Short mmCIF file of C-alpha atoms in Angstrom, two decimals:
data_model
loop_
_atom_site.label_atom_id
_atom_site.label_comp_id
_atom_site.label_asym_id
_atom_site.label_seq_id
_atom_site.Cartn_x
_atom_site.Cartn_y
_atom_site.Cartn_z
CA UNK A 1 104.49 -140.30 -32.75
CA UNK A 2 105.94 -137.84 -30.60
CA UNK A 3 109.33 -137.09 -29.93
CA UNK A 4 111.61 -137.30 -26.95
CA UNK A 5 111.60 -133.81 -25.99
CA UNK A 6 107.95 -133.38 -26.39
CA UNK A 7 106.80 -136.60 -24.21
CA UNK A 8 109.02 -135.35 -21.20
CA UNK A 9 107.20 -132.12 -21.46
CA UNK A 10 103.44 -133.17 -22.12
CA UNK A 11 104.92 -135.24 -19.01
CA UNK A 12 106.11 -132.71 -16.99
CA UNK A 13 102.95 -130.49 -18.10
CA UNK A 14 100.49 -133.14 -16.29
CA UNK A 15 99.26 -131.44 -12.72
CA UNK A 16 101.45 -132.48 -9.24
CA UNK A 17 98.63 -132.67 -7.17
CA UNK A 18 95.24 -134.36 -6.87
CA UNK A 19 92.20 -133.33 -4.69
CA UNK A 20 92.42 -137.02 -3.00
CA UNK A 21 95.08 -139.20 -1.81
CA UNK A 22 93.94 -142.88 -3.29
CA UNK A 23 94.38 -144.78 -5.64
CA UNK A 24 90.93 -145.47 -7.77
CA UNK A 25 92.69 -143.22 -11.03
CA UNK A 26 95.97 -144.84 -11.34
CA UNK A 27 93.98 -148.37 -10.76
CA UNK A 28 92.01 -147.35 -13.51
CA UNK A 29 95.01 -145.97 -15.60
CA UNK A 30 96.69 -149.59 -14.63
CA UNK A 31 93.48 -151.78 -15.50
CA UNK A 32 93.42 -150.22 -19.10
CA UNK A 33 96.98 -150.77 -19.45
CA UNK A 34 96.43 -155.06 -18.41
CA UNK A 35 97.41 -154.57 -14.71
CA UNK A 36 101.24 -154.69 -15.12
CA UNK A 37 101.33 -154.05 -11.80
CA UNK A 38 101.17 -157.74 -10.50
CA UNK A 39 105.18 -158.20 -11.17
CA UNK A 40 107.47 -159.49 -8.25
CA UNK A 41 108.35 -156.04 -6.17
CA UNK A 42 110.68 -154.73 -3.53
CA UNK A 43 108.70 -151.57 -2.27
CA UNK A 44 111.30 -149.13 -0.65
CA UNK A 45 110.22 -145.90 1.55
CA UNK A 46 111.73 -143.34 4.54
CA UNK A 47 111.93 -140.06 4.80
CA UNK A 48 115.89 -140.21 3.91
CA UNK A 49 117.98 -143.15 1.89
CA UNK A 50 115.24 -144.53 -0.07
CA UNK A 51 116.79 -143.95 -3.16
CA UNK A 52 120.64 -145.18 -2.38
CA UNK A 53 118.94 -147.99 -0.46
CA UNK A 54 116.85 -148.55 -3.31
CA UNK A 55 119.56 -148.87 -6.05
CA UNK A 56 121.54 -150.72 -3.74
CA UNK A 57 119.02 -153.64 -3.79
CA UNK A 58 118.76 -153.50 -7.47
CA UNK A 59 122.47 -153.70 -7.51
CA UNK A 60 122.43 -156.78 -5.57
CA UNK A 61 120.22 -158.83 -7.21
CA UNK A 62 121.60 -157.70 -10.65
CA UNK A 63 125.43 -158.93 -9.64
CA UNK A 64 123.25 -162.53 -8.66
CA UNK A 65 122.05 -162.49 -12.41
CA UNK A 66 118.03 -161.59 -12.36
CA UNK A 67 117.37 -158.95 -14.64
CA UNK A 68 115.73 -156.00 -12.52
CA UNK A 69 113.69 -153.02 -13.04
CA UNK A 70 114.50 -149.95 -10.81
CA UNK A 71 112.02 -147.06 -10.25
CA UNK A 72 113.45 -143.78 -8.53
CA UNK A 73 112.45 -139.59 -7.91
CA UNK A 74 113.41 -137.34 -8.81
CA UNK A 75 116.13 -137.87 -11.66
CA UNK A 76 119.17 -135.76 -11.30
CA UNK A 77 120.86 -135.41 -15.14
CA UNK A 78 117.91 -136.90 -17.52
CA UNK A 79 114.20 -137.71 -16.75
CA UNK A 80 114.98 -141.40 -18.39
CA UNK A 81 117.03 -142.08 -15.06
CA UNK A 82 113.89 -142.44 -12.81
CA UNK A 83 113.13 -145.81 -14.76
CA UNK A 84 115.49 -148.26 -15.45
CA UNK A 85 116.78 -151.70 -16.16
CA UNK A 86 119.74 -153.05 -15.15
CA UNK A 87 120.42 -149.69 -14.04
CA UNK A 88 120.30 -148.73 -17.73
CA UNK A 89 117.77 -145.75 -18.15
CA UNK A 90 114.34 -146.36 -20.20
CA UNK A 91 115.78 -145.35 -23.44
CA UNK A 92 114.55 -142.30 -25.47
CA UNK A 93 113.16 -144.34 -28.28
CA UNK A 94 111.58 -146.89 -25.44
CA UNK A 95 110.18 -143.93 -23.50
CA UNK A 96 108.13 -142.22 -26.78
CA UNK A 97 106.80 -145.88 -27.08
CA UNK A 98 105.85 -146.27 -23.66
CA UNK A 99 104.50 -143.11 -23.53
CA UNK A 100 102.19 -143.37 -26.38
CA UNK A 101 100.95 -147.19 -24.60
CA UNK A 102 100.05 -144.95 -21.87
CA UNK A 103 98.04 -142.23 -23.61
CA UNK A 104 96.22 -144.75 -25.64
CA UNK A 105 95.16 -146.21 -21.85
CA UNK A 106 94.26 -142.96 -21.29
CA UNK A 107 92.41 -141.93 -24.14
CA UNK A 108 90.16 -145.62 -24.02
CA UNK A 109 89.36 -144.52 -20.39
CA UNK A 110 87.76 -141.11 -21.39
CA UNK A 111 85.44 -143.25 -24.00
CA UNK A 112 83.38 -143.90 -20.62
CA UNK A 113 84.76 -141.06 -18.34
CA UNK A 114 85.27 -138.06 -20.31
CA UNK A 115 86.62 -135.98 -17.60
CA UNK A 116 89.29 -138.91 -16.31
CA UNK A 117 93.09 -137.26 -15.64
CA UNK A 118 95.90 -138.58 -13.71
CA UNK A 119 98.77 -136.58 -12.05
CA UNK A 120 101.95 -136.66 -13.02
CA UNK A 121 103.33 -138.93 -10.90
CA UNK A 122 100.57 -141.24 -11.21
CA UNK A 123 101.20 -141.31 -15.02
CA UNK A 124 104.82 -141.69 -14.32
CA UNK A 125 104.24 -144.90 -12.20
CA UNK A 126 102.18 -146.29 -14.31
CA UNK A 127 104.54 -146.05 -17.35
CA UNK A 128 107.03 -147.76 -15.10
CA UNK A 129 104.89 -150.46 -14.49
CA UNK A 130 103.92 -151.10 -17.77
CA UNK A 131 107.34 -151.07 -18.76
CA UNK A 132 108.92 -153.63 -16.65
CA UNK A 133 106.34 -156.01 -17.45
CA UNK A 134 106.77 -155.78 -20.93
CA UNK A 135 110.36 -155.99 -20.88
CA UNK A 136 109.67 -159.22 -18.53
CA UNK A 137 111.94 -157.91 -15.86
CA UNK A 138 112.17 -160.95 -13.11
CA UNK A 139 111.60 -158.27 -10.15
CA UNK A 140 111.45 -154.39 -9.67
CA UNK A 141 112.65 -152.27 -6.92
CA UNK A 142 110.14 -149.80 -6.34
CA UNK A 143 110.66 -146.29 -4.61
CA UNK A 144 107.84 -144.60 -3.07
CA UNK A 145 107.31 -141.40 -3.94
CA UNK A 146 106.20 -139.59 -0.98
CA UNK A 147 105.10 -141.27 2.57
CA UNK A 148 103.41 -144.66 1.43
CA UNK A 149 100.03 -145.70 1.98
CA UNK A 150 98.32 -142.97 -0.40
CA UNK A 151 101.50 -143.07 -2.63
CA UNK A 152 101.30 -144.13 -5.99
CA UNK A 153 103.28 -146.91 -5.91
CA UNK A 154 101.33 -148.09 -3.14
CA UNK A 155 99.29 -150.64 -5.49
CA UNK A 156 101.60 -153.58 -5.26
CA UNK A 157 101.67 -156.46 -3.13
CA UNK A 158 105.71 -156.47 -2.51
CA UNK A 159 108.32 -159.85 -1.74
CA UNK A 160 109.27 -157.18 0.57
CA UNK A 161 109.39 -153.64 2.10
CA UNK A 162 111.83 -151.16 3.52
CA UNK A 163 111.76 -148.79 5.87
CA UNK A 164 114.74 -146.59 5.56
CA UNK A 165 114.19 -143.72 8.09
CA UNK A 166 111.31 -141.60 9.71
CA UNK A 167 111.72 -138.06 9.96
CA UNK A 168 109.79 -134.76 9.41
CA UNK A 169 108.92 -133.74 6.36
CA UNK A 170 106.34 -132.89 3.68
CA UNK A 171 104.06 -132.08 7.00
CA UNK A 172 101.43 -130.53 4.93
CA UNK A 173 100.73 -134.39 2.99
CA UNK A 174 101.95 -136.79 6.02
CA UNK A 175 101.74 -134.37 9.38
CA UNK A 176 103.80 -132.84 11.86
CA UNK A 177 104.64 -135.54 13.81
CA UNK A 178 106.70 -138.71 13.88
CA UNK A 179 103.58 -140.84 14.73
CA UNK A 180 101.44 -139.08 11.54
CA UNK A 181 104.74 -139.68 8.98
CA UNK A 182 105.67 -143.20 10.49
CA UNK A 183 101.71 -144.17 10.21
CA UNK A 184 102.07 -143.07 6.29
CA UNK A 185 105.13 -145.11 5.67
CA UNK A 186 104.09 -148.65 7.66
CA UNK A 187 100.98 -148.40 4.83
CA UNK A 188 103.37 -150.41 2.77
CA UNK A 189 103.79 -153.29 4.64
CA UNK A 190 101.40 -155.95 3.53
CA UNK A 191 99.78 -159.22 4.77
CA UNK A 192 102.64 -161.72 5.41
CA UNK A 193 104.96 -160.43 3.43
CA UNK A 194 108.32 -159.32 5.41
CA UNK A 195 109.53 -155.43 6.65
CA UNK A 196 112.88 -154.55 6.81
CA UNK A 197 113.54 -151.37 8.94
CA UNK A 198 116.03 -149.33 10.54
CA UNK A 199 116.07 -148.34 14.18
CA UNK A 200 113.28 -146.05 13.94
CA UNK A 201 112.52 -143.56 16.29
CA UNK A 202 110.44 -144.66 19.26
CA UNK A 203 107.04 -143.10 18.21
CA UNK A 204 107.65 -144.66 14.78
CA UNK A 205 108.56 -148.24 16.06
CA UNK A 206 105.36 -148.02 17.72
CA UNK A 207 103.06 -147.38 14.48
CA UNK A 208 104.94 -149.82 12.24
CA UNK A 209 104.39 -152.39 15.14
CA UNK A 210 100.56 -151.77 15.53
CA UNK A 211 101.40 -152.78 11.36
CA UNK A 212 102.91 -155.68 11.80
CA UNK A 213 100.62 -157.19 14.09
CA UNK A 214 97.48 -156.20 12.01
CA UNK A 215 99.62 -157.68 8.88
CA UNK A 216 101.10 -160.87 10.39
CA UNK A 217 104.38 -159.36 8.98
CA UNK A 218 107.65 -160.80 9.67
CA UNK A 219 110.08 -157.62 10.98
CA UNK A 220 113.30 -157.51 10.95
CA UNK A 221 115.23 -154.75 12.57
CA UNK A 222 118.77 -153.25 11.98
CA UNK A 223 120.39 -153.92 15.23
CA UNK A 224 118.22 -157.15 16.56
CA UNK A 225 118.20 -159.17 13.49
CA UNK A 226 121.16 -157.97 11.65
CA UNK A 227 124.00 -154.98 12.24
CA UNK A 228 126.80 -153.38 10.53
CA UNK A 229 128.70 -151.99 13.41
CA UNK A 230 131.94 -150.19 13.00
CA UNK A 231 132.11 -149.14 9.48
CA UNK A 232 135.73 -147.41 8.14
CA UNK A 233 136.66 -144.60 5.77
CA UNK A 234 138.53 -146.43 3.00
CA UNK A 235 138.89 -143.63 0.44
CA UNK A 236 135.39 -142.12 -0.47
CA UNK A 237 133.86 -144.77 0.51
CA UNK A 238 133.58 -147.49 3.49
CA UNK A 239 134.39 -150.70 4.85
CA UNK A 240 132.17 -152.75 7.13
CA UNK A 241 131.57 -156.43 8.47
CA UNK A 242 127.52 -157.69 8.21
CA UNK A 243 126.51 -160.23 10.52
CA UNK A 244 123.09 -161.76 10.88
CA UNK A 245 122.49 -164.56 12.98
CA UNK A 246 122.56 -168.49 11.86
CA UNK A 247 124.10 -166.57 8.67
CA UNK A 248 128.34 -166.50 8.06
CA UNK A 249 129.59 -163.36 8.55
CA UNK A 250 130.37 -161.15 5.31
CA UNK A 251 133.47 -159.36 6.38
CA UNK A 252 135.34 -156.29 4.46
CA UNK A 253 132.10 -154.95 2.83
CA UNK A 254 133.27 -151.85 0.72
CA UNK A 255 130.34 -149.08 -0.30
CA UNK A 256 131.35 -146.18 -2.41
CA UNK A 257 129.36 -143.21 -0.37
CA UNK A 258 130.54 -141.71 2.91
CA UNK A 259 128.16 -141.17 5.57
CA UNK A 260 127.12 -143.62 8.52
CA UNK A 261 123.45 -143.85 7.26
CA UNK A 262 124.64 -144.97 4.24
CA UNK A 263 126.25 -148.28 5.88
CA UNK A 264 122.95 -148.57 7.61
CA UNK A 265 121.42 -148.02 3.85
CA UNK A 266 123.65 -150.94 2.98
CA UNK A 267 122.77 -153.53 5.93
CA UNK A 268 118.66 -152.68 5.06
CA UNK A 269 120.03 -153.59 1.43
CA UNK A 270 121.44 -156.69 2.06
CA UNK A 271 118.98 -157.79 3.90
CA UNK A 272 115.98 -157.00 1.84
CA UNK A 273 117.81 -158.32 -0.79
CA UNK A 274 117.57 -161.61 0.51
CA UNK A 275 114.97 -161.90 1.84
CA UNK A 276 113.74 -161.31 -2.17
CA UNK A 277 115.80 -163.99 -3.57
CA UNK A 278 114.60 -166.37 -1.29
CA UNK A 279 110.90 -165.57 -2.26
CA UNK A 280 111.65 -166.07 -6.16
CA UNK A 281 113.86 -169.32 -5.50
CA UNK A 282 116.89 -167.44 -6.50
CA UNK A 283 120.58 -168.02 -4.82
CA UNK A 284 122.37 -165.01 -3.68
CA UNK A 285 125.81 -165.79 -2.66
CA UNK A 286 128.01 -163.80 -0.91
CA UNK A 287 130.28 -162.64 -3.66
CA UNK A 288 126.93 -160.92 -5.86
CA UNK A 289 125.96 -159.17 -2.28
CA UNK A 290 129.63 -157.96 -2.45
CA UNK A 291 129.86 -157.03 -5.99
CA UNK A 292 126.56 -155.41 -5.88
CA UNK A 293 127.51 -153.11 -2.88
CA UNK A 294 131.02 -152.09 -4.85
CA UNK A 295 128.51 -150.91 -7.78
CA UNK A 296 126.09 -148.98 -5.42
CA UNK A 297 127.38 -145.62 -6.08
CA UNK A 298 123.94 -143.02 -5.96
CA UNK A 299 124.38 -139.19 -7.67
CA UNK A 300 124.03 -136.21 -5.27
CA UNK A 301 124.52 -138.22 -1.93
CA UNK A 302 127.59 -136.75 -0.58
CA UNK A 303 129.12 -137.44 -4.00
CA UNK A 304 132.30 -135.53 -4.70
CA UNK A 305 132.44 -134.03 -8.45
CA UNK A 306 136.05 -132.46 -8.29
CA UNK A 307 139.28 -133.37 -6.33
CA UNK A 308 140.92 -129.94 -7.07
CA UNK A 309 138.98 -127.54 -6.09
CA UNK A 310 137.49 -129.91 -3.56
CA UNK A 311 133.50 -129.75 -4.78
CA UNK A 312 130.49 -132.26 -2.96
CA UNK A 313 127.36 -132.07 -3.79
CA UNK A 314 123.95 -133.50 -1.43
CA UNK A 315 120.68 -133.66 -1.34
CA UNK A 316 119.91 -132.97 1.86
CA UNK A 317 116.70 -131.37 2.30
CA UNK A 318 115.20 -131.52 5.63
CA UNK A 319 116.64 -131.85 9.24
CA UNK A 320 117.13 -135.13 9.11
CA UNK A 321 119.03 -135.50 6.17
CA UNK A 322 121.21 -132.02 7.50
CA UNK A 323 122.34 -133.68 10.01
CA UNK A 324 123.59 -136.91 8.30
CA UNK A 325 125.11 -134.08 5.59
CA UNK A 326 127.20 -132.54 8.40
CA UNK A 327 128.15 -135.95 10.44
CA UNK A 328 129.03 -137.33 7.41
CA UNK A 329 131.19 -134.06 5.81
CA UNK A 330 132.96 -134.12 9.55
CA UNK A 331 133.78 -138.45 8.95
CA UNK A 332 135.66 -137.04 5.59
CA UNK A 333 136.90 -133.84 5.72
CA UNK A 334 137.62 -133.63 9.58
CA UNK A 335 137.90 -130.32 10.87
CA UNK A 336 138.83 -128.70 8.12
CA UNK A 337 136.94 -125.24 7.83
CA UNK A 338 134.41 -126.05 4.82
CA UNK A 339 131.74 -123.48 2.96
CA UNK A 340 127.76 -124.78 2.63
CA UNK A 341 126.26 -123.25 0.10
CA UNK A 342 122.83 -124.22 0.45
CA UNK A 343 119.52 -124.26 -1.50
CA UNK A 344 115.98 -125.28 -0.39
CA UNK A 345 111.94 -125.17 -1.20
CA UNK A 346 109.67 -122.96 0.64
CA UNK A 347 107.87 -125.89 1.38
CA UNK A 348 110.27 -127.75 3.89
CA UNK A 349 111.47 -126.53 7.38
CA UNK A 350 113.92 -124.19 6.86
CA UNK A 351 114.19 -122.41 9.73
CA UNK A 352 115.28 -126.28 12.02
CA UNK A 353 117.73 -126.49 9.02
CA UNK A 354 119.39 -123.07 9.48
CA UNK A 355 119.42 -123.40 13.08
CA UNK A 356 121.29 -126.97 12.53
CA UNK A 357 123.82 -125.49 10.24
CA UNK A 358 124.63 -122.19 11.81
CA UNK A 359 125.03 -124.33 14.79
CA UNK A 360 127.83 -126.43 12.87
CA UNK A 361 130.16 -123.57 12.63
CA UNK A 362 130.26 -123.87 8.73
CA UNK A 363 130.60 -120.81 6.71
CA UNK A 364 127.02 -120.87 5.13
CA UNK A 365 126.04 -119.23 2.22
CA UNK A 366 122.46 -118.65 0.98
CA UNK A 367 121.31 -119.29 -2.43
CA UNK A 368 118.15 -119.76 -4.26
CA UNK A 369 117.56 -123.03 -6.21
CA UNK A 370 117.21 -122.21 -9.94
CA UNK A 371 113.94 -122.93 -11.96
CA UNK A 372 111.65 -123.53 -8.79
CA UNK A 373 108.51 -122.04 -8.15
CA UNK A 374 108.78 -122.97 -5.27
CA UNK A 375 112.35 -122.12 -4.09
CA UNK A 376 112.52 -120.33 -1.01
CA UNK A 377 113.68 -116.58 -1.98
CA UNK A 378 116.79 -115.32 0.02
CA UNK A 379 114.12 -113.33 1.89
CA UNK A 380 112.46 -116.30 3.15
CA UNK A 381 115.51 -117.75 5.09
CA UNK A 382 115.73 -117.05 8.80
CA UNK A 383 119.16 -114.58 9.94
CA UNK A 384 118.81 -114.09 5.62
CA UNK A 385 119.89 -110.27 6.83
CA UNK A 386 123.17 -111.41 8.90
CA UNK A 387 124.32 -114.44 6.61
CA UNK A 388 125.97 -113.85 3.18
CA UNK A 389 123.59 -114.89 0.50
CA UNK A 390 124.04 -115.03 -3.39
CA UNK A 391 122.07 -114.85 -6.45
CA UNK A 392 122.59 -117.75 -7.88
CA UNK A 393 124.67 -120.49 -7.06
CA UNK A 394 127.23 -120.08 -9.74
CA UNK A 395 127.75 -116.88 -8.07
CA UNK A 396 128.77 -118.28 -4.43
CA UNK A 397 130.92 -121.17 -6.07
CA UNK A 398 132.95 -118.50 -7.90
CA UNK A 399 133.34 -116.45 -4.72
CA UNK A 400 134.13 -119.89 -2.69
CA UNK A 401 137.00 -120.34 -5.42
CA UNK A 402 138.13 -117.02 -5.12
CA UNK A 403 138.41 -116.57 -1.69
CA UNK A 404 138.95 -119.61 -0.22
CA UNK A 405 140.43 -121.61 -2.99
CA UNK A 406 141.92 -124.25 -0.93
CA UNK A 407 139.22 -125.03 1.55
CA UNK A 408 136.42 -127.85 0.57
CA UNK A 409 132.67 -126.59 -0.73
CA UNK A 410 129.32 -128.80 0.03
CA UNK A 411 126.43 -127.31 -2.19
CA UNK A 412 123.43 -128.91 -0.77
CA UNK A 413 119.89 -128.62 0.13
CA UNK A 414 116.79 -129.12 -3.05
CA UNK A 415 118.16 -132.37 -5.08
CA UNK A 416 116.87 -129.35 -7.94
CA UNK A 417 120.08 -127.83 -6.79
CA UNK A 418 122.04 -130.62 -6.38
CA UNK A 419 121.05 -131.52 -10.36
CA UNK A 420 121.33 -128.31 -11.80
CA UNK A 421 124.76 -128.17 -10.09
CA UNK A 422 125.89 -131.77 -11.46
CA UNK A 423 124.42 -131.13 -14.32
CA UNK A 424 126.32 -127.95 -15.15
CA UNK A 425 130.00 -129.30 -13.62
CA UNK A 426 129.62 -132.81 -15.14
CA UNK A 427 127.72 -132.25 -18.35
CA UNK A 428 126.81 -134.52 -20.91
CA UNK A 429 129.35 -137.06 -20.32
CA UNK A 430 127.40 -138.26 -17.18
CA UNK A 431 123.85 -138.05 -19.02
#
């Protein structure tokens, strides 16, 4: 049997990419391994707020008693984080042994197809399958990984899905445009099972529409169906009324995370969570939707790590989720004059997010994020020449501290950065 350390890295060592986008190798992968696959699912996507969104449903119908898997990317302090229970990571023990389940699938598949492989995100998902059912979880919330129809996780017939957001980003897997990404993501809705979204964007309301009616879906929209309006700072954290129509109002609502998308996050929550309760004949009073939404705290998402000095970390990594960063670093921190240190991949549009931030009147500091191929080098940032840049991020906090001791610092950009940063300030004790 092999140990921890050595399954995360034969893990790791698996290839990111595969010459096609479907499914037929993790189906295979899955059919060796029983089909676990056929659980009770909430399937989550959108460009931003997947994840919080996602945890916040599994916080839900935890505080209502069902035991519930969780499935998340990337992990931020330990790769055991990215499947959990309870929101208790896999543990190390339960990982080797799932692990081994999985290469045993594998190895019984290459009987009849020598050549057979499976990325490493297929693997993944298929270990978190297999998983949940054999810990007989009663429902798993299930993030996709990127876009949705040709995702992984895309091989499960959901209570319910979630559209968070639609923005640009990873062009190069879902296209350039709102109507190519929002046509990715509607590939999880299936036939007559419910949608939850936000208020898209026009273009995108449009292609998850044409979905809906091809599906016989049930939408419901944040803002027709159900609304969260006028949210307050109450500390780090807010304080909002949800109303939905022929329901009672839930009034004082508190979530820990700043930020107006993450109220929004929290209405698509509540929501979807419901809607999944009612499918498994399960009550969900008020007071688990409550206590559930108290719990929902989510590493990296404008999460502050230090009071004095004044340190917040995010994972914003494309325009869309720059712009939340900054509306929601000007709901806390008001006008006070704050240092970005910021991170990204080569891969994403940096130049829109440099315009956006430069255009914020922060004092922005470059830095690559560590242990990346594919960071973006210093070089590779627009105005790189004119802008104060750093060689590593340790670096530009120590200059931040120096300089400007009492002013507030955001590092943000690549959740890489955002976990090599929490990992370092927070250590072990958070593991």
């Amino acid at each position: 049997m092999k140990t921890y350390e050595a399954t995360v890295a034969a893990i790791h060592a698996l290839p990111r990419l595969a010459k096609t986008g479907d499914h037929e190798r993790l189906l295979t992968l899955l059919a060796a391994l029983g089909n676990p696959q056929t659980g009770r699912y909430v399937h989550v996507t959108g460009t931003n707020g997947k994840g919080s969104t996602s945890s916040a449903i599994a916080h839900i119908l935890e505080a209502s008693g069902l035991t519930v898997g969780l499935f998340t990317s990337p992990f931020i302090m330990r790769f055991n984080e990215r499947i959990m229970i309870n929101h208790q990571p896999i543990a190390d023990a339960a990982l080797v042994e799932a692990a081994a389940t999985v290469d045993a699938a594998l190895k019984q598949v290459r009987l009849q197809q020598p050549n057979f492989a499976v990325t490493e995100f297929e693997y993944i998902t298929a270990l978190a399958f297999w998983y949940f059912h054999a810990q007989h979880v009663d429902l798993a919330v299930i993030e996709v990984g990127i876009g949705g129809d040709t995702d992984s996780t895309n091989v499960i017939d959901p209570l319910v899905s979630v559209i968070t957001s639609v923005g640009l980003d990873h062009a190069a897997l879902l296209g350039p445009t709102l109507t190519s990404v929002a046509r990715h993501k509607a590939g999880i809705i299936k036939p007559q099972r419910p949608v939850v979204t936000a208020a898209l964007p026009a273009e995108a309301m449009v292609e998850v529409k044409k979905r809906v009616a091809l599906t016989g879906s049930r939408w419901l929209v944040e803002g027709q169906d159900f609304a969260a309006p006028h949210a307050q700072l109450e500390g780090w954290g807010q304080r909002f009324d949800f109303s939905r129509p022929g329901q009672a109002v839930l009034r004082h609502l508190h979530i820990p995370l700043v930020g107006a998308y993450q109220v929004n996050n929290a209405s698509l929550a509540i929501v979807a969570s419901q809607l999944a309760a009612t499918a498994v004949e399960w009550p969900l009073p008020a007071n688990a939707i409550r206590a559930g939404l108290i719990a929902s705290t989510w590493p990296a998402r404008m999460e502050k790590i230090s009071d004095d000095p004044l340190i917040v970390i995010d994972g914003a990594h494309n325009p869309q989720g720059i712009k939340a960063m900054l509306s929601a670093a000007k709901l806390v921190l008001g006008a006070q004059r704050v240092t970005l240190i910021i991170g990204v991949l080569k891969d994403k549009d940096v130049p829109t997010m440099v315009r956006e931030l430069e255009s914020a009147h922060v004092r922005l500091w470059l830095v690559p994020v560590p242990d990346n191929p594919r960071a973006s080098a210093i070089s590779d940032y627009p105005d790189a020449d004119r802008l104060r840049s750093f060689t590593s991020w340790q670096a530009a906090l120590a200059a931040h501290l120096d300089e400007e001791p009492d002013e507030p610092v955001i590092i943000a950009g690549s959740l890489y950065l955002a976990s090599a940063v929490r990992q370092t300030l927070l250590g072990a004790a958070h593991a």
